PDB file of C-alpha atoms in Angstrom:
ATOM      1  CA  GLY M   9      -1.900  15.294  -8.792  1.00  0.00           C
ATOM      2  CA  ASP M  10       0.586  13.273  -6.832  1.00  0.00           C
ATOM      3  CA  SER M  11       2.488  10.513  -8.583  1.00  0.00           C
ATOM      4  CA  VAL M  12       5.390   8.126  -8.038  1.00  0.00           C
ATOM      5  CA  THR M  13       7.585   6.651 -10.747  1.00  0.00           C
ATOM      6  CA  GLN M  14       9.775   3.617 -10.124  1.00  0.00           C
ATOM      7  CA  MET M  15      12.210   1.806 -12.340  1.00  0.00           C
ATOM      8  CA  GLU M  16      10.679  -1.168 -14.054  1.00  0.00           C
ATOM      9  CA  GLY M  17      11.680  -4.637 -13.051  1.00  0.00           C
ATOM     10  CA  PRO M  18      12.481  -7.286 -12.629  1.00  0.00           C
ATOM     11  CA  VAL M  19      15.843  -6.432 -11.179  1.00  0.00           C
ATOM     12  CA  THR M  20      17.947  -9.585 -11.169  1.00  0.00           C
ATOM     13  CA  LEU M  21      21.036  -9.729  -8.964  1.00  0.00           C
ATOM     14  CA  SER M  22      23.391 -12.270  -7.523  1.00  0.00           C
ATOM     15  CA  GLU M  23      23.685 -12.610  -3.768  1.00  0.00           C
ATOM     16  CA  GLU M  24      25.932  -9.955  -2.182  1.00  0.00           C
ATOM     17  CA  ALA M  25      25.520  -7.562  -5.115  1.00  0.00           C
ATOM     18  CA  PHE M  26      24.739  -3.863  -4.631  1.00  0.00           C
ATOM     19  CA  LEU M  27      21.119  -2.831  -5.105  1.00  0.00           C
ATOM     20  CA  THR M  28      19.631   0.428  -6.321  1.00  0.00           C
ATOM     21  CA  ILE M  29      15.961   0.887  -7.126  1.00  0.00           C
ATOM     22  CA  ASN M  30      15.171   4.342  -8.447  1.00  0.00           C
ATOM     23  CA  CYS M  31      12.132   6.299  -7.332  1.00  0.00           C
ATOM     24  CA  THR M  32      11.074   9.819  -8.268  1.00  0.00           C
ATOM     25  CA  TYR M  33       7.943  11.660  -7.285  1.00  0.00           C
ATOM     26  CA  THR M  34       5.677  14.563  -8.094  1.00  0.00           C
ATOM     27  CA  ALA M  35       3.722  16.129  -5.257  1.00  0.00           C
ATOM     28  CA  THR M  36       2.382  19.379  -3.934  1.00  0.00           C
ATOM     29  CA  GLY M  37       3.881  20.603  -0.695  1.00  0.00           C
ATOM     30  CA  TYR M  38       6.266  18.481   1.304  1.00  0.00           C
ATOM     31  CA  PRO M  39       5.285  14.830   1.261  1.00  0.00           C
ATOM     32  CA  SER M  40       6.503  12.032   3.464  1.00  0.00           C
ATOM     33  CA  LEU M  41       8.187   9.234   1.535  1.00  0.00           C
ATOM     34  CA  PHE M  42       8.103   5.500   2.123  1.00  0.00           C
ATOM     35  CA  TRP M  43       9.392   2.212   0.841  1.00  0.00           C
ATOM     36  CA  TYR M  44       7.160  -0.821   1.321  1.00  0.00           C
ATOM     37  CA  VAL M  45       8.070  -4.445   0.573  1.00  0.00           C
ATOM     38  CA  GLN M  46       5.659  -7.164  -0.490  1.00  0.00           C
ATOM     39  CA  TYR M  47       6.635 -10.811  -0.227  1.00  0.00           C
ATOM     40  CA  PRO M  48       4.690 -13.353  -2.309  1.00  0.00           C
ATOM     41  CA  GLY M  49       1.158 -13.850  -1.039  1.00  0.00           C
ATOM     42  CA  GLU M  50       1.525 -11.263   1.694  1.00  0.00           C
ATOM     43  CA  GLY M  51       0.505  -7.693   2.304  1.00  0.00           C
ATOM     44  CA  LEU M  52       2.793  -4.707   2.274  1.00  0.00           C
ATOM     45  CA  GLN M  53       5.290  -4.162   5.054  1.00  0.00           C
ATOM     46  CA  LEU M  54       6.792  -0.802   5.793  1.00  0.00           C
ATOM     47  CA  LEU M  55      10.522  -0.980   5.097  1.00  0.00           C
ATOM     48  CA  LEU M  56      11.617   2.589   5.808  1.00  0.00           C
ATOM     49  CA  LYS M  57      10.438   6.171   5.698  1.00  0.00           C
ATOM     50  CA  ALA M  58      11.611   9.777   5.593  1.00  0.00           C
ATOM     51  CA  THR M  59       9.489  12.758   6.479  1.00  0.00           C
ATOM     52  CA  LYS M  60      11.546  15.749   5.367  1.00  0.00           C
ATOM     53  CA  ALA M  61      14.267  16.755   2.952  1.00  0.00           C
ATOM     54  CA  ASP M  62      17.708  15.204   3.534  1.00  0.00           C
ATOM     55  CA  ASP M  63      16.309  12.659   5.993  1.00  0.00           C
ATOM     56  CA  LYS M  64      17.727   9.171   5.538  1.00  0.00           C
ATOM     57  CA  GLY M  65      15.492   6.218   6.293  1.00  0.00           C
ATOM     58  CA  SER M  66      17.149   2.897   7.036  1.00  0.00           C
ATOM     59  CA  ASN M  67      16.147  -0.607   8.054  1.00  0.00           C
ATOM     60  CA  LYS M  68      17.545  -4.134   7.604  1.00  0.00           C
ATOM     61  CA  GLY M  69      20.508  -2.826   5.627  1.00  0.00           C
ATOM     62  CA  PHE M  70      18.315  -0.827   3.225  1.00  0.00           C
ATOM     63  CA  GLU M  71      18.668   2.954   2.972  1.00  0.00           C
ATOM     64  CA  ALA M  72      16.982   5.785   1.119  1.00  0.00           C
ATOM     65  CA  THR M  73      17.587   9.539   1.282  1.00  0.00           C
ATOM     66  CA  TYR M  74      14.870  12.147   0.704  1.00  0.00           C
ATOM     67  CA  ARG M  75      16.257  14.402  -2.038  1.00  0.00           C
ATOM     68  CA  LYS M  76      14.014  17.400  -2.529  1.00  0.00           C
ATOM     69  CA  GLU M  77      16.167  18.980  -5.233  1.00  0.00           C
ATOM     70  CA  THR M  78      15.873  15.922  -7.455  1.00  0.00           C
ATOM     71  CA  THR M  79      12.485  14.771  -6.083  1.00  0.00           C
ATOM     72  CA  SER M  80      13.932  11.331  -5.544  1.00  0.00           C
ATOM     73  CA  PHE M  81      13.982   8.616  -2.891  1.00  0.00           C
ATOM     74  CA  HIS M  82      16.177   5.846  -4.295  1.00  0.00           C
ATOM     75  CA  LEU M  83      16.408   2.579  -2.370  1.00  0.00           C
ATOM     76  CA  GLU M  84      19.873   1.073  -1.832  1.00  0.00           C
ATOM     77  CA  LYS M  85      21.396  -1.931  -0.135  1.00  0.00           C
ATOM     78  CA  GLY M  86      25.062  -2.787  -0.101  1.00  0.00           C
ATOM     79  CA  SER M  87      24.773  -6.564  -0.197  1.00  0.00           C
ATOM     80  CA  VAL M  88      21.515  -8.282  -1.088  1.00  0.00           C
ATOM     81  CA  GLN M  89      20.438 -11.708   0.089  1.00  0.00           C
ATOM     82  CA  VAL M  90      18.185 -14.313  -1.500  1.00  0.00           C
ATOM     83  CA  SER M  91      15.637 -13.523   1.204  1.00  0.00           C
ATOM     84  CA  ASP M  92      15.378  -9.945  -0.115  1.00  0.00           C
ATOM     85  CA  SER M  93      13.572 -11.225  -3.218  1.00  0.00           C
ATOM     86  CA  ALA M  94      10.234  -9.431  -3.217  1.00  0.00           C
ATOM     87  CA  VAL M  95       8.378  -6.539  -4.814  1.00  0.00           C
ATOM     88  CA  TYR M  96       9.361  -3.085  -3.564  1.00  0.00           C
ATOM     89  CA  PHE M  97       6.979  -0.136  -3.660  1.00  0.00           C
ATOM     90  CA  CYS M  98       7.894   3.502  -3.319  1.00  0.00           C
ATOM     91  CA  ALA M  99       5.090   5.666  -1.935  1.00  0.00           C
ATOM     92  CA  LEU M 100       4.383   9.190  -0.833  1.00  0.00           C
ATOM     93  CA  ARG M 101       1.913  10.747   1.548  1.00  0.00           C
ATOM     94  CA  SER M 102       0.921  14.361   1.229  1.00  0.00           C
ATOM     95  CA  GLY M 103      -1.950  15.985   3.012  1.00  0.00           C
ATOM     96  CA  TYR M 104      -3.636  13.989   5.702  1.00  0.00           C
ATOM     97  CA  SER M 105      -3.325  10.371   5.014  1.00  0.00           C
ATOM     98  CA  THR M 106      -3.657   8.498   1.808  1.00  0.00           C
ATOM     99  CA  LEU M 107      -0.643   6.879   0.178  1.00  0.00           C
ATOM    100  CA  THR M 108       0.192   7.167  -3.496  1.00  0.00           C
ATOM    101  CA  PHE M 109       2.215   4.186  -4.698  1.00  0.00           C
ATOM    102  CA  GLY M 110       4.485   3.502  -7.607  1.00  0.00           C
ATOM    103  CA  LYS M 111       3.894   0.406  -9.720  1.00  0.00           C
ATOM    104  CA  GLY M 112       6.432  -1.646  -7.826  1.00  0.00           C
ATOM    105  CA  THR M 113       9.777  -3.168  -8.743  1.00  0.00           C
ATOM    106  CA  MET M 114      10.354  -6.888  -8.479  1.00  0.00           C
ATOM    107  CA  LEU M 115      13.738  -7.921  -7.114  1.00  0.00           C
ATOM    108  CA  LEU M 116      15.053 -11.415  -7.786  1.00  0.00           C
ATOM    109  CA  VAL M 117      18.235 -12.466  -5.993  1.00  0.00           C
ATOM    110  CA  SER M 118      19.948 -15.695  -6.978  1.00  0.00           C
ATOM    111  CA  PRO M 119      22.431 -17.646  -4.839  1.00  0.00           C
TER     112      PRO M 119
ATOM    113  CA  GLY B  13      -4.355 -10.380  16.843  1.00  0.00           C
ATOM    114  CA  ALA B  14      -1.210  -8.388  16.400  1.00  0.00           C
ATOM    115  CA  GLY B  15      -1.775  -7.321  12.820  1.00  0.00           C
ATOM    116  CA  VAL B  16      -4.466  -6.293  10.388  1.00  0.00           C
ATOM    117  CA  SER B  17      -6.629  -9.276   9.538  1.00  0.00           C
ATOM    118  CA  GLN B  18      -8.573  -9.619   6.310  1.00  0.00           C
ATOM    119  CA  SER B  19     -11.071 -12.257   5.280  1.00  0.00           C
ATOM    120  CA  PRO B  20     -11.575 -14.159   3.163  1.00  0.00           C
ATOM    121  CA  ARG B  21      -8.076 -14.525   1.722  1.00  0.00           C
ATOM    122  CA  TYR B  22      -9.522 -15.632  -1.591  1.00  0.00           C
ATOM    123  CA  LYS B  23     -12.936 -15.041  -3.076  1.00  0.00           C
ATOM    124  CA  VAL B  24     -14.265 -16.283  -6.393  1.00  0.00           C
ATOM    125  CA  ALA B  25     -17.592 -14.949  -7.595  1.00  0.00           C
ATOM    126  CA  LYS B  26     -19.592 -14.986 -10.769  1.00  0.00           C
ATOM    127  CA  ARG B  27     -20.144 -11.765 -12.636  1.00  0.00           C
ATOM    128  CA  GLY B  28     -23.185 -10.001 -11.247  1.00  0.00           C
ATOM    129  CA  GLN B  29     -22.917 -11.394  -7.729  1.00  0.00           C
ATOM    130  CA  ASP B  30     -22.433  -9.224  -4.665  1.00  0.00           C
ATOM    131  CA  VAL B  31     -19.372  -9.724  -2.449  1.00  0.00           C
ATOM    132  CA  ALA B  32     -18.362  -8.508   1.004  1.00  0.00           C
ATOM    133  CA  LEU B  33     -14.773  -8.243   2.195  1.00  0.00           C
ATOM    134  CA  ARG B  34     -13.922  -7.856   5.859  1.00  0.00           C
ATOM    135  CA  CYS B  35     -11.088  -6.017   7.592  1.00  0.00           C
ATOM    136  CA  ASP B  36     -10.147  -6.230  11.280  1.00  0.00           C
ATOM    137  CA  PRO B  37      -7.692  -3.402  12.012  1.00  0.00           C
ATOM    138  CA  ILE B  38      -5.093  -3.368  14.730  1.00  0.00           C
ATOM    139  CA  SER B  39      -6.766  -2.685  18.061  1.00  0.00           C
ATOM    140  CA  GLY B  40      -6.804   1.011  18.872  1.00  0.00           C
ATOM    141  CA  HIS B  41      -6.037   2.169  15.338  1.00  0.00           C
ATOM    142  CA  VAL B  42      -8.295   5.083  14.572  1.00  0.00           C
ATOM    143  CA  SER B  43      -7.651   5.295  10.852  1.00  0.00           C
ATOM    144  CA  LEU B  44      -8.568   2.637   8.305  1.00  0.00           C
ATOM    145  CA  PHE B  45      -7.903   2.580   4.591  1.00  0.00           C
ATOM    146  CA  TRP B  46      -8.939   0.387   1.668  1.00  0.00           C
ATOM    147  CA  TYR B  47      -6.812  -0.010  -1.444  1.00  0.00           C
ATOM    148  CA  GLN B  48      -7.278  -1.908  -4.694  1.00  0.00           C
ATOM    149  CA  GLN B  49      -4.234  -3.585  -6.232  1.00  0.00           C
ATOM    150  CA  ALA B  50      -4.548  -4.801  -9.804  1.00  0.00           C
ATOM    151  CA  LEU B  51      -2.158  -7.463 -11.046  1.00  0.00           C
ATOM    152  CA  GLY B  52       1.321  -6.048 -11.538  1.00  0.00           C
ATOM    153  CA  GLN B  53       0.366  -2.620 -10.238  1.00  0.00           C
ATOM    154  CA  GLY B  54       0.759  -0.658  -7.054  1.00  0.00           C
ATOM    155  CA  PRO B  55      -2.135  -0.289  -4.638  1.00  0.00           C
ATOM    156  CA  GLU B  56      -4.614   2.477  -5.405  1.00  0.00           C
ATOM    157  CA  PHE B  57      -6.576   4.285  -2.729  1.00  0.00           C
ATOM    158  CA  LEU B  58     -10.282   3.566  -2.432  1.00  0.00           C
ATOM    159  CA  THR B  59     -11.558   5.048   0.826  1.00  0.00           C
ATOM    160  CA  TYR B  60     -10.565   6.255   4.297  1.00  0.00           C
ATOM    161  CA  PHE B  61     -12.244   6.101   7.700  1.00  0.00           C
ATOM    162  CA  GLN B  62     -11.430   7.925  10.862  1.00  0.00           C
ATOM    163  CA  ASN B  63     -13.242   5.948  13.549  1.00  0.00           C
ATOM    164  CA  GLU B  64     -16.721   5.353  12.100  1.00  0.00           C
ATOM    165  CA  ALA B  65     -16.676   8.404   9.846  1.00  0.00           C
ATOM    166  CA  GLN B  66     -15.899   7.870   6.160  1.00  0.00           C
ATOM    167  CA  LEU B  67     -13.889  10.991   5.465  1.00  0.00           C
ATOM    168  CA  ASP B  68     -12.806  10.246   1.919  1.00  0.00           C
ATOM    169  CA  LYS B  69     -14.356   7.956  -0.648  1.00  0.00           C
ATOM    170  CA  SER B  70     -12.946   9.660  -3.682  1.00  0.00           C
ATOM    171  CA  GLY B  71     -11.154   6.527  -4.861  1.00  0.00           C
ATOM    172  CA  LEU B  72     -14.198   4.281  -5.099  1.00  0.00           C
ATOM    173  CA  PRO B  73     -14.447   3.485  -8.812  1.00  0.00           C
ATOM    174  CA  SER B  74     -18.232   3.371  -9.048  1.00  0.00           C
ATOM    175  CA  ASP B  75     -21.406   3.423  -7.007  1.00  0.00           C
ATOM    176  CA  ARG B  76     -21.256  -0.373  -6.954  1.00  0.00           C
ATOM    177  CA  PHE B  77     -18.553  -0.047  -4.291  1.00  0.00           C
ATOM    178  CA  PHE B  78     -19.608   0.685  -0.735  1.00  0.00           C
ATOM    179  CA  ALA B  79     -17.632   0.630   2.505  1.00  0.00           C
ATOM    180  CA  GLU B  80     -18.686   0.929   6.115  1.00  0.00           C
ATOM    181  CA  ARG B  81     -17.202   0.891   9.592  1.00  0.00           C
ATOM    182  CA  PRO B  82     -20.241   1.253  11.834  1.00  0.00           C
ATOM    183  CA  GLU B  83     -18.573   0.908  15.228  1.00  0.00           C
ATOM    184  CA  GLY B  84     -15.228   2.376  14.367  1.00  0.00           C
ATOM    185  CA  SER B  85     -13.417  -0.952  14.343  1.00  0.00           C
ATOM    186  CA  VAL B  86     -14.201  -3.690  11.798  1.00  0.00           C
ATOM    187  CA  SER B  87     -14.805  -2.506   8.260  1.00  0.00           C
ATOM    188  CA  THR B  88     -16.572  -4.124   5.336  1.00  0.00           C
ATOM    189  CA  LEU B  89     -16.043  -3.347   1.668  1.00  0.00           C
ATOM    190  CA  LYS B  90     -19.015  -4.386  -0.428  1.00  0.00           C
ATOM    191  CA  ILE B  91     -19.092  -4.663  -4.181  1.00  0.00           C
ATOM    192  CA  GLN B  92     -22.464  -5.038  -5.842  1.00  0.00           C
ATOM    193  CA  ARG B  93     -23.129  -6.571  -9.259  1.00  0.00           C
ATOM    194  CA  THR B  94     -19.475  -7.501  -9.668  1.00  0.00           C
ATOM    195  CA  GLN B  95     -17.741  -7.084 -13.025  1.00  0.00           C
ATOM    196  CA  GLN B  96     -14.620  -8.776 -14.348  1.00  0.00           C
ATOM    197  CA  GLU B  97     -12.650  -5.547 -13.991  1.00  0.00           C
ATOM    198  CA  ASP B  98     -13.246  -5.747 -10.231  1.00  0.00           C
ATOM    199  CA  SER B  99     -10.802  -8.688 -10.082  1.00  0.00           C
ATOM    200  CA  ALA B 100      -7.909  -7.509  -7.918  1.00  0.00           C
ATOM    201  CA  VAL B 101      -6.369  -7.801  -4.483  1.00  0.00           C
ATOM    202  CA  TYR B 102      -8.141  -5.602  -1.958  1.00  0.00           C
ATOM    203  CA  LEU B 103      -5.858  -4.387   0.801  1.00  0.00           C
ATOM    204  CA  CYS B 104      -6.857  -2.919   4.118  1.00  0.00           C
ATOM    205  CA  ALA B 105      -4.531  -0.806   6.252  1.00  0.00           C
ATOM    206  CA  SER B 106      -4.840   0.855   9.631  1.00  0.00           C
ATOM    207  CA  SER B 107      -2.854   3.436  11.538  1.00  0.00           C
ATOM    208  CA  LEU B 108      -2.689   5.418  14.736  1.00  0.00           C
ATOM    209  CA  ARG B 109      -3.026   9.140  14.847  1.00  0.00           C
ATOM    210  CA  ASP B 110      -0.452  11.084  16.818  1.00  0.00           C
ATOM    211  CA  ALA B 111      -1.109  13.920  19.236  1.00  0.00           C
ATOM    212  CA  GLY B 112      -0.838  16.417  16.410  1.00  0.00           C
ATOM    213  CA  GLY B 113      -3.558  14.689  14.450  1.00  0.00           C
ATOM    214  CA  SER B 114      -1.247  13.215  11.822  1.00  0.00           C
ATOM    215  CA  ASN B 115      -1.578   9.625  10.750  1.00  0.00           C
ATOM    216  CA  GLN B 116       1.281   7.316  11.602  1.00  0.00           C
ATOM    217  CA  PRO B 117       2.581   4.798   9.025  1.00  0.00           C
ATOM    218  CA  GLN B 118      -0.028   2.390   7.765  1.00  0.00           C
ATOM    219  CA  HIS B 119       0.030  -1.301   8.615  1.00  0.00           C
ATOM    220  CA  PHE B 120      -1.356  -3.546   5.896  1.00  0.00           C
ATOM    221  CA  GLY B 121      -3.246  -6.813   5.974  1.00  0.00           C
ATOM    222  CA  ASP B 122      -2.455  -9.680   3.616  1.00  0.00           C
ATOM    223  CA  GLY B 123      -5.346  -8.728   1.353  1.00  0.00           C
ATOM    224  CA  THR B 124      -8.298 -10.481  -0.223  1.00  0.00           C
ATOM    225  CA  ARG B 125      -7.736 -11.771  -3.745  1.00  0.00           C
ATOM    226  CA  LEU B 126     -11.016 -11.368  -5.607  1.00  0.00           C
ATOM    227  CA  SER B 127     -11.577 -13.176  -8.881  1.00  0.00           C
ATOM    228  CA  ILE B 128     -14.692 -12.509 -10.930  1.00  0.00           C
ATOM    229  CA  LEU B 129     -15.543 -15.177 -13.475  1.00  0.00           C
TER     230      LEU B 129
END
């Protein structure tokens, strides 16, 4: 079945550091890929998405590129801020609807 | 409201009690999903509605879990004879469907944190 594997956290960075959170997936067919962010006490918010190979999703300085050859969708940001501290979930959608999530990676950014 | 609304935000129940969790999707969103998120884990799919039809309930962990959406809008997730392992955050999400019949990205509510004592 479908699955998503993310790097374990927490990832601890200083403000303005470069961020990479690795995500790889296993799926049948050609899934759509997503990154969601969850701030403390809140639900998930869609951060970015990509629907086909080589697509790059981007939002709020975050980027991720759909790499079919390596089945990866790594999240990157050039300069993180304290306000980026949250849990980040990689997810895929194959077939009609339902999302399959990774376990999440906590990001902690210190001033 | 503008987003998906879930109530209550927090629910504490004794083992063996029945609970009901409510989800108000974004107006006009045809598709509605329920997920269960255990502590430190990613959300896991429970069930999916398209309008009032429950098209997929393959993720419901046992027959103690029941979901409905009778008028194609508000949905209720009911858990009967709760067990400690039911303690989790229950997330609801809704989405539009495009002209091709594909679901657009899901919008999530803030969840209901259920604690079973």
